Amino acid sequence: MENRVLLVDDSRLYRHLVTRYLESWGFDVSIATNGLEAWQILQQPESPTVVLLDWEMPGMNGVELCRKLRERDPSEAYIYTILLTAKEGQANLLSAMEAGIDDYLVKPFEEGELKARLLVGQRIARLQRELITARESMRNAATYDPLTGLLNRREIIARLRQELAKAKRDKSSVSIILADIDFFKAVNDELGHLVGDEVLREVGRRLQSGLRSYDSVGRYGGEEFLLVIPGCGPGPGFERADQIRASVAATTVDTSAASRKVTLSMGIVVANGHNQPDLELLLQQADLGLYKAKRNGRNRVENIGECESSTPAPPGP
């Protein structure tokens, strides 16, 4: 993609001339004879990000093609456009620039001038890709837990808020599950924190693989995970939680130090859209279920049922 250039011109003479220049400079050239054909090429993955285009062409001219390119999603790769045209004059230049053209070269042009404009376009397109990559990296860091790759605490709670709002509108249910790795401190103490990180990553992977496309899971903190399961009342929600628990416990986790059986304790609470408590209360009750699962032997799910609007008493010692 770095050295690819799309040449769009309905003149066979100019296509031949410019292609010869481009290939002698080491560019990989794609050719389109009109704007519609160019648009199809530019929708493909890894398409060129520098385009040389004529103004007057059948179907869709160069300026129209540029307007269409500027309407694309900003997250897509920026396409640098250089208009090659016989049209001169300030009015034409302004019209092209207002349409989003990056550069403007009047035919006939000097070979060296075209190469200079291309090198500038190539540099700007590369810088734009680097900016998009950096932006996506920052967004990823703000959204995902760096160890497990799951949603981080802030994002999984935001996802829960969204699902609760949707459930309230639709008068549907959301199952909220807090899961904690049993005896995780012993893993860190006996095998070391690096192995503990391996266990966290694998448990996160198993949790994610057990979900539907519209379910969510995030790292809530330490060895705790929060799962959000829309459309599930107490019965179905409990069944889903127990299936996920069983899938994590089904096989040992292989680490760099040893293989180890890993289990989860889970507390589940259900919010319904008819009489929905606030988020903090829901999380408190899911936490109560988790404590209950720990007290009752671990590697189990405790169902609080549908959350009431009053605050429950804290768990005993």
CSV table of C-alpha atoms in Angstrom, one decimal:
chain,number,residue,atom,x,y,z
A,1,MET,CA,0.0,0.0,0.0
A,2,GLU,CA,2.9,2.4,0.7
A,3,ASN,CA,4.0,2.6,-3.0
A,4,ARG,CA,0.6,2.1,-4.6
A,5,VAL,CA,-0.9,4.9,-6.7
A,6,LEU,CA,-4.3,4.9,-8.4
A,7,LEU,CA,-4.3,6.7,-11.8
A,8,VAL,CA,-7.8,7.8,-13.0
A,9,ASP,CA,-8.0,9.2,-16.5
A,10,ASP,CA,-10.1,8.5,-19.6
A,11,SER,CA,-7.3,9.6,-21.9
A,12,ARG,CA,-5.3,6.6,-23.1
A,13,LEU,CA,-2.4,8.9,-24.0
A,14,TYR,CA,-2.1,10.3,-20.5
A,15,ARG,CA,-2.6,6.9,-18.9
A,16,HIS,CA,0.3,5.6,-20.9
A,17,LEU,CA,2.5,8.6,-20.2
A,18,VAL,CA,1.9,8.9,-16.5
A,19,THR,CA,2.1,5.1,-15.9
A,20,ARG,CA,5.5,5.1,-17.6
A,21,TYR,CA,6.7,7.9,-15.2
A,22,LEU,CA,5.2,6.2,-12.1
A,23,GLU,CA,6.7,2.8,-12.8
A,24,SER,CA,10.1,4.3,-13.5
A,25,TRP,CA,9.9,5.9,-10.0
A,26,GLY,CA,9.1,2.5,-8.4
A,27,PHE,CA,5.4,3.0,-7.9
A,28,ASP,CA,2.9,0.1,-8.2
A,29,VAL,CA,0.2,1.6,-10.5
A,30,SER,CA,-3.5,0.7,-10.5
A,31,ILE,CA,-5.6,2.2,-13.4
A,32,ALA,CA,-9.2,3.3,-13.7
A,33,THR,CA,-10.7,5.0,-16.7
A,34,ASN,CA,-13.5,6.9,-14.9
A,35,GLY,CA,-14.6,8.0,-11.4
A,36,LEU,CA,-17.1,5.1,-10.9
A,37,GLU,CA,-14.4,2.5,-11.6
A,38,ALA,CA,-12.0,4.3,-9.3
A,39,TRP,CA,-14.6,4.4,-6.5
A,40,GLN,CA,-15.0,0.6,-6.7
A,41,ILE,CA,-11.2,0.1,-6.5
A,42,LEU,CA,-11.0,2.5,-3.5
A,43,GLN,CA,-13.6,0.4,-1.6
A,44,GLN,CA,-11.3,-2.6,-1.6
A,45,PRO,CA,-9.1,-3.5,1.4
A,46,GLU,CA,-5.5,-2.2,1.1
A,47,SER,CA,-6.5,0.1,-1.7
A,48,PRO,CA,-4.0,2.9,-2.8
A,49,THR,CA,-4.0,6.0,-0.6
A,50,VAL,CA,-2.6,8.3,-3.3
A,51,VAL,CA,-4.8,9.0,-6.3
A,52,LEU,CA,-4.0,10.9,-9.5
A,53,LEU,CA,-7.2,11.9,-11.2
A,54,ASP,CA,-8.4,13.8,-14.2
A,55,TRP,CA,-11.2,16.4,-13.8
A,56,GLU,CA,-13.4,15.6,-16.8
A,57,MET,CA,-14.4,12.0,-17.1
A,58,PRO,CA,-17.6,10.1,-18.0
A,59,GLY,CA,-19.9,8.8,-15.2
A,60,MET,CA,-18.3,10.5,-12.3
A,61,ASN,CA,-15.7,13.2,-12.8
A,62,GLY,CA,-12.6,13.7,-10.6
A,63,VAL,CA,-14.1,16.4,-8.4
A,64,GLU,CA,-17.2,14.4,-7.7
A,65,LEU,CA,-15.1,11.4,-6.8
A,66,CYS,CA,-13.2,13.5,-4.4
A,67,ARG,CA,-16.4,14.8,-2.7
A,68,LYS,CA,-17.5,11.2,-2.3
A,69,LEU,CA,-14.1,10.2,-0.7
A,70,ARG,CA,-14.4,13.1,1.8
A,71,GLU,CA,-17.8,11.8,2.9
A,72,ARG,CA,-16.3,8.5,4.1
A,73,ASP,CA,-16.0,7.6,7.7
A,74,PRO,CA,-13.0,9.5,9.3
A,75,SER,CA,-11.7,6.3,10.8
A,76,GLU,CA,-10.9,5.0,7.2
A,77,ALA,CA,-7.5,5.6,5.7
A,78,TYR,CA,-7.1,9.1,4.2
A,79,ILE,CA,-6.8,9.1,0.5
A,80,TYR,CA,-4.6,11.9,-0.8
A,81,THR,CA,-5.8,13.3,-4.2
A,82,ILE,CA,-3.9,15.1,-6.9
A,83,LEU,CA,-6.0,16.6,-9.7
A,84,LEU,CA,-4.4,16.5,-13.1
A,85,THR,CA,-6.4,18.7,-15.4
A,86,ALA,CA,-6.2,21.1,-18.4
A,87,LYS,CA,-8.4,23.6,-16.5
A,88,GLU,CA,-6.6,26.7,-15.3
A,89,GLY,CA,-7.6,29.7,-13.3
A,90,GLN,CA,-8.2,30.6,-9.7
A,91,ALA,CA,-11.9,29.8,-9.9
A,92,ASN,CA,-11.3,26.3,-11.0
A,93,LEU,CA,-8.5,25.8,-8.4
A,94,LEU,CA,-10.9,27.1,-5.6
A,95,SER,CA,-13.7,24.8,-6.8
A,96,ALA,CA,-11.4,21.8,-6.7
A,97,MET,CA,-10.0,22.6,-3.3
A,98,GLU,CA,-13.5,23.2,-1.8
A,99,ALA,CA,-14.4,19.7,-3.0
A,100,GLY,CA,-11.5,18.3,-1.0
A,101,ILE,CA,-8.8,18.0,-3.6
A,102,ASP,CA,-5.4,18.0,-1.9
A,103,ASP,CA,-3.2,19.2,-4.8
A,104,TYR,CA,-3.7,20.5,-8.3
A,105,LEU,CA,-1.5,20.1,-11.4
A,106,VAL,CA,-2.2,21.6,-14.8
A,107,LYS,CA,-1.6,19.6,-17.9
A,108,PRO,CA,0.9,19.5,-19.5
A,109,PHE,CA,3.2,19.3,-16.5
A,110,GLU,CA,6.8,18.7,-15.9
A,111,GLU,CA,7.9,15.2,-15.0
A,112,GLY,CA,9.9,16.4,-11.9
A,113,GLU,CA,7.0,18.5,-10.6
A,114,LEU,CA,4.7,15.4,-10.7
A,115,LYS,CA,7.2,13.3,-8.8
A,116,ALA,CA,7.6,16.0,-6.1
A,117,ARG,CA,3.8,16.2,-5.7
A,118,LEU,CA,3.6,12.5,-5.4
A,119,LEU,CA,6.3,12.3,-2.8
A,120,VAL,CA,4.5,14.9,-0.7
A,121,GLY,CA,1.2,13.0,-1.1
A,122,GLN,CA,2.9,9.7,-0.1
A,123,ARG,CA,4.3,11.3,3.0
A,124,ILE,CA,1.0,12.9,4.1
A,125,ALA,CA,-0.9,9.6,3.5
A,126,ARG,CA,1.7,7.8,5.7
A,127,LEU,CA,1.5,10.3,8.5
A,128,GLN,CA,-2.3,10.0,8.4
A,129,ARG,CA,-2.1,6.3,8.8
A,130,GLU,CA,0.2,6.7,11.7
A,131,LEU,CA,-2.2,9.1,13.4
A,132,ILE,CA,-5.1,6.7,12.9
A,133,THR,CA,-3.0,3.9,14.4
A,134,ALA,CA,-2.0,6.0,17.4
A,135,ARG,CA,-5.6,7.1,17.9
A,136,GLU,CA,-6.8,3.5,17.8
A,137,SER,CA,-4.1,2.4,20.2
A,138,MET,CA,-5.1,5.1,22.7
A,139,ARG,CA,-8.8,4.2,22.3
A,140,ASN,CA,-7.9,0.5,22.9
A,141,ALA,CA,-5.9,1.4,26.0
A,142,ALA,CA,-8.8,3.4,27.4
A,143,THR,CA,-11.3,0.6,26.7
A,144,TYR,CA,-9.6,-2.8,27.3
A,145,ASP,CA,-7.7,-4.4,30.2
A,146,PRO,CA,-4.1,-4.7,29.0
A,147,LEU,CA,-3.6,-8.1,30.7
A,148,THR,CA,-6.7,-10.0,29.7
A,149,GLY,CA,-7.8,-8.1,26.6
A,150,LEU,CA,-11.3,-7.9,28.1
A,151,LEU,CA,-13.2,-4.7,28.7
A,152,ASN,CA,-11.8,-2.8,31.6
A,153,ARG,CA,-13.8,-1.9,34.7
A,154,ARG,CA,-14.9,1.5,33.4
A,155,GLU,CA,-16.1,0.1,30.1
A,156,ILE,CA,-17.9,-3.0,31.5
A,157,ILE,CA,-19.8,-0.8,33.9
A,158,ALA,CA,-20.7,1.6,31.0
A,159,ARG,CA,-21.9,-1.5,29.0
A,160,LEU,CA,-24.0,-2.5,32.0
A,161,ARG,CA,-25.5,1.0,32.2
A,162,GLN,CA,-26.4,0.7,28.5
A,163,GLU,CA,-28.0,-2.7,28.9
A,164,LEU,CA,-30.0,-1.6,31.9
A,165,ALA,CA,-31.3,1.4,30.0
A,166,LYS,CA,-32.3,-0.8,27.1
A,167,ALA,CA,-34.0,-3.3,29.4
A,168,LYS,CA,-36.0,-0.5,31.0
A,169,ARG,CA,-37.2,0.7,27.6
A,170,ASP,CA,-38.0,-2.9,26.4
A,171,LYS,CA,-39.3,-4.1,29.7
A,172,SER,CA,-36.8,-7.0,29.5
A,173,SER,CA,-34.3,-8.6,31.9
A,174,VAL,CA,-30.5,-8.4,32.3
A,175,SER,CA,-28.5,-11.0,34.3
A,176,ILE,CA,-25.5,-9.5,36.1
A,177,ILE,CA,-22.8,-12.0,37.2
A,178,LEU,CA,-19.8,-11.3,39.4
A,179,ALA,CA,-17.2,-14.1,39.1
A,180,ASP,CA,-14.1,-14.6,41.2
A,181,ILE,CA,-11.3,-17.1,40.7
A,182,ASP,CA,-11.2,-19.5,43.6
A,183,PHE,CA,-7.9,-19.7,45.7
A,184,PHE,CA,-6.2,-17.3,43.3
A,185,LYS,CA,-3.9,-16.0,46.1
A,186,ALA,CA,-2.5,-19.5,46.4
A,187,VAL,CA,-1.6,-19.5,42.6
A,188,ASN,CA,0.4,-16.3,43.1
A,189,ASP,CA,2.0,-17.5,46.3
A,190,GLU,CA,3.0,-20.9,45.0
A,191,LEU,CA,3.7,-20.3,41.4
A,192,GLY,CA,4.4,-16.5,41.2
A,193,HIS,CA,2.6,-13.5,39.9
A,194,LEU,CA,3.6,-14.1,36.2
A,195,VAL,CA,1.9,-17.5,36.3
A,196,GLY,CA,-1.0,-15.8,38.0
A,197,ASP,CA,-1.2,-13.4,35.0
A,198,GLU,CA,-1.2,-16.5,32.7
A,199,VAL,CA,-4.2,-17.9,34.6
A,200,LEU,CA,-6.0,-14.6,34.4
A,201,ARG,CA,-5.6,-14.4,30.7
A,202,GLU,CA,-6.8,-18.0,30.1
A,203,VAL,CA,-9.8,-17.5,32.4
A,204,GLY,CA,-10.6,-14.3,30.5
A,205,ARG,CA,-10.4,-16.2,27.2
A,206,ARG,CA,-12.7,-19.0,28.4
A,207,LEU,CA,-15.2,-16.5,29.8
A,208,GLN,CA,-15.2,-14.6,26.5
A,209,SER,CA,-15.6,-17.8,24.4
A,210,GLY,CA,-18.6,-18.8,26.4
A,211,LEU,CA,-20.6,-15.7,25.6
A,212,ARG,CA,-23.0,-14.7,22.9
A,213,SER,CA,-22.1,-11.9,20.5
A,214,TYR,CA,-24.3,-9.4,22.4
A,215,ASP,CA,-23.1,-10.5,25.9
A,216,SER,CA,-20.3,-8.6,27.6
A,217,VAL,CA,-17.5,-9.5,30.0
A,218,GLY,CA,-14.9,-7.3,31.7
A,219,ARG,CA,-12.2,-7.5,34.3
A,220,TYR,CA,-13.8,-5.9,37.3
A,221,GLY,CA,-10.7,-5.9,39.4
A,222,GLY,CA,-7.9,-8.3,40.5
A,223,GLU,CA,-9.3,-11.8,39.9
A,224,GLU,CA,-12.9,-10.6,39.6
A,225,PHE,CA,-14.9,-10.5,36.4
A,226,LEU,CA,-18.2,-8.9,35.6
A,227,LEU,CA,-20.5,-10.4,33.0
A,228,VAL,CA,-23.6,-8.8,31.5
A,229,ILE,CA,-26.1,-11.1,29.9
A,230,PRO,CA,-29.1,-9.3,28.3
A,231,GLY,CA,-32.5,-11.0,27.8
A,232,CYS,CA,-32.1,-13.5,30.6
A,233,GLY,CA,-34.3,-13.8,33.7
A,234,PRO,CA,-33.4,-15.6,36.9
A,235,GLY,CA,-33.8,-19.2,35.5
A,236,PRO,CA,-32.1,-18.8,32.1
A,237,GLY,CA,-29.5,-16.5,33.7
A,238,PHE,CA,-28.6,-19.0,36.3
A,239,GLU,CA,-28.3,-21.7,33.6
A,240,ARG,CA,-26.0,-19.5,31.4
A,241,ALA,CA,-23.8,-18.7,34.4
A,242,ASP,CA,-23.5,-22.3,35.4
A,243,GLN,CA,-22.6,-23.3,31.8
A,244,ILE,CA,-19.9,-20.7,31.8
A,245,ARG,CA,-18.6,-21.8,35.2
A,246,ALA,CA,-18.5,-25.4,34.1
A,247,SER,CA,-16.6,-24.5,30.9
A,248,VAL,CA,-13.9,-22.7,32.9
A,249,ALA,CA,-13.5,-25.7,35.3
A,250,ALA,CA,-13.7,-28.4,32.6
A,251,THR,CA,-10.0,-28.6,31.8
A,252,THR,CA,-6.9,-27.6,33.6
A,253,VAL,CA,-5.1,-24.4,32.8
A,254,ASP,CA,-1.6,-25.0,31.4
A,255,THR,CA,0.9,-22.4,32.5
A,256,SER,CA,4.7,-22.1,32.1
A,257,ALA,CA,5.1,-23.5,35.6
A,258,ALA,CA,2.4,-26.2,35.9
A,259,SER,CA,-1.0,-27.3,35.0
A,260,ARG,CA,-3.6,-26.3,37.5
A,261,LYS,CA,-7.4,-26.8,37.9
A,262,VAL,CA,-9.1,-23.4,38.1
A,263,THR,CA,-12.6,-22.8,39.2
A,264,LEU,CA,-14.9,-19.8,39.7
A,265,SER,CA,-17.4,-18.7,42.3
A,266,MET,CA,-20.3,-16.7,40.9
A,267,GLY,CA,-23.0,-14.5,42.2
A,268,ILE,CA,-25.9,-13.6,39.8
A,269,VAL,CA,-28.7,-11.0,40.2
A,270,VAL,CA,-31.3,-10.1,37.6
A,271,ALA,CA,-32.6,-6.6,36.8
A,272,ASN,CA,-36.0,-6.4,35.2
A,273,GLY,CA,-37.3,-3.5,33.2
A,274,HIS,CA,-40.4,-3.1,35.4
A,275,ASN,CA,-39.0,-2.3,38.8
A,276,GLN,CA,-35.3,-1.7,38.2
A,277,PRO,CA,-33.0,-0.8,41.1
A,278,ASP,CA,-29.9,1.4,40.5
A,279,LEU,CA,-26.6,0.0,39.3
A,280,GLU,CA,-24.9,0.2,42.6
A,281,LEU,CA,-27.5,-1.9,44.3
A,282,LEU,CA,-27.4,-4.5,41.6
A,283,LEU,CA,-23.6,-4.8,42.0
A,284,GLN,CA,-24.0,-5.0,45.7
A,285,GLN,CA,-26.4,-7.9,45.4
A,286,ALA,CA,-24.3,-9.7,42.8
A,287,ASP,CA,-21.5,-9.4,45.3
A,288,LEU,CA,-23.7,-10.9,48.0
A,289,GLY,CA,-24.2,-13.9,45.7
A,290,LEU,CA,-20.5,-14.2,45.2
A,291,TYR,CA,-19.8,-14.2,48.9
A,292,LYS,CA,-22.5,-16.8,49.3
A,293,ALA,CA,-20.9,-19.0,46.7
A,294,LYS,CA,-17.6,-18.8,48.5
A,295,ARG,CA,-19.2,-19.7,51.8
A,296,ASN,CA,-21.1,-22.6,50.3
A,297,GLY,CA,-18.0,-24.4,49.0
A,298,ARG,CA,-16.8,-22.4,45.9
A,299,ASN,CA,-17.0,-23.5,42.2
A,300,ARG,CA,-20.7,-22.7,42.2
A,301,VAL,CA,-23.3,-20.1,41.2
A,302,GLU,CA,-25.6,-18.5,43.8
A,303,ASN,CA,-28.7,-16.8,42.4
A,304,ILE,CA,-30.0,-13.8,44.2
A,305,GLY,CA,-32.9,-13.7,41.8
A,306,GLU,CA,-34.6,-10.4,40.8
A,307,CYS,CA,-33.1,-7.5,42.7
A,308,GLU,CA,-35.5,-5.7,45.0
A,309,SER,CA,-35.3,-1.9,45.5
A,310,SER,CA,-34.2,-2.0,49.2
A,311,THR,CA,-30.6,-2.4,50.2
A,312,PRO,CA,-29.7,-5.9,51.6
A,313,ALA,CA,-27.9,-6.4,54.9
A,314,PRO,CA,-24.2,-6.9,54.5
A,315,PRO,CA,-22.8,-10.5,54.6
A,316,GLY,CA,-21.8,-12.0,57.9
A,317,PRO,CA,-18.2,-12.7,58.8
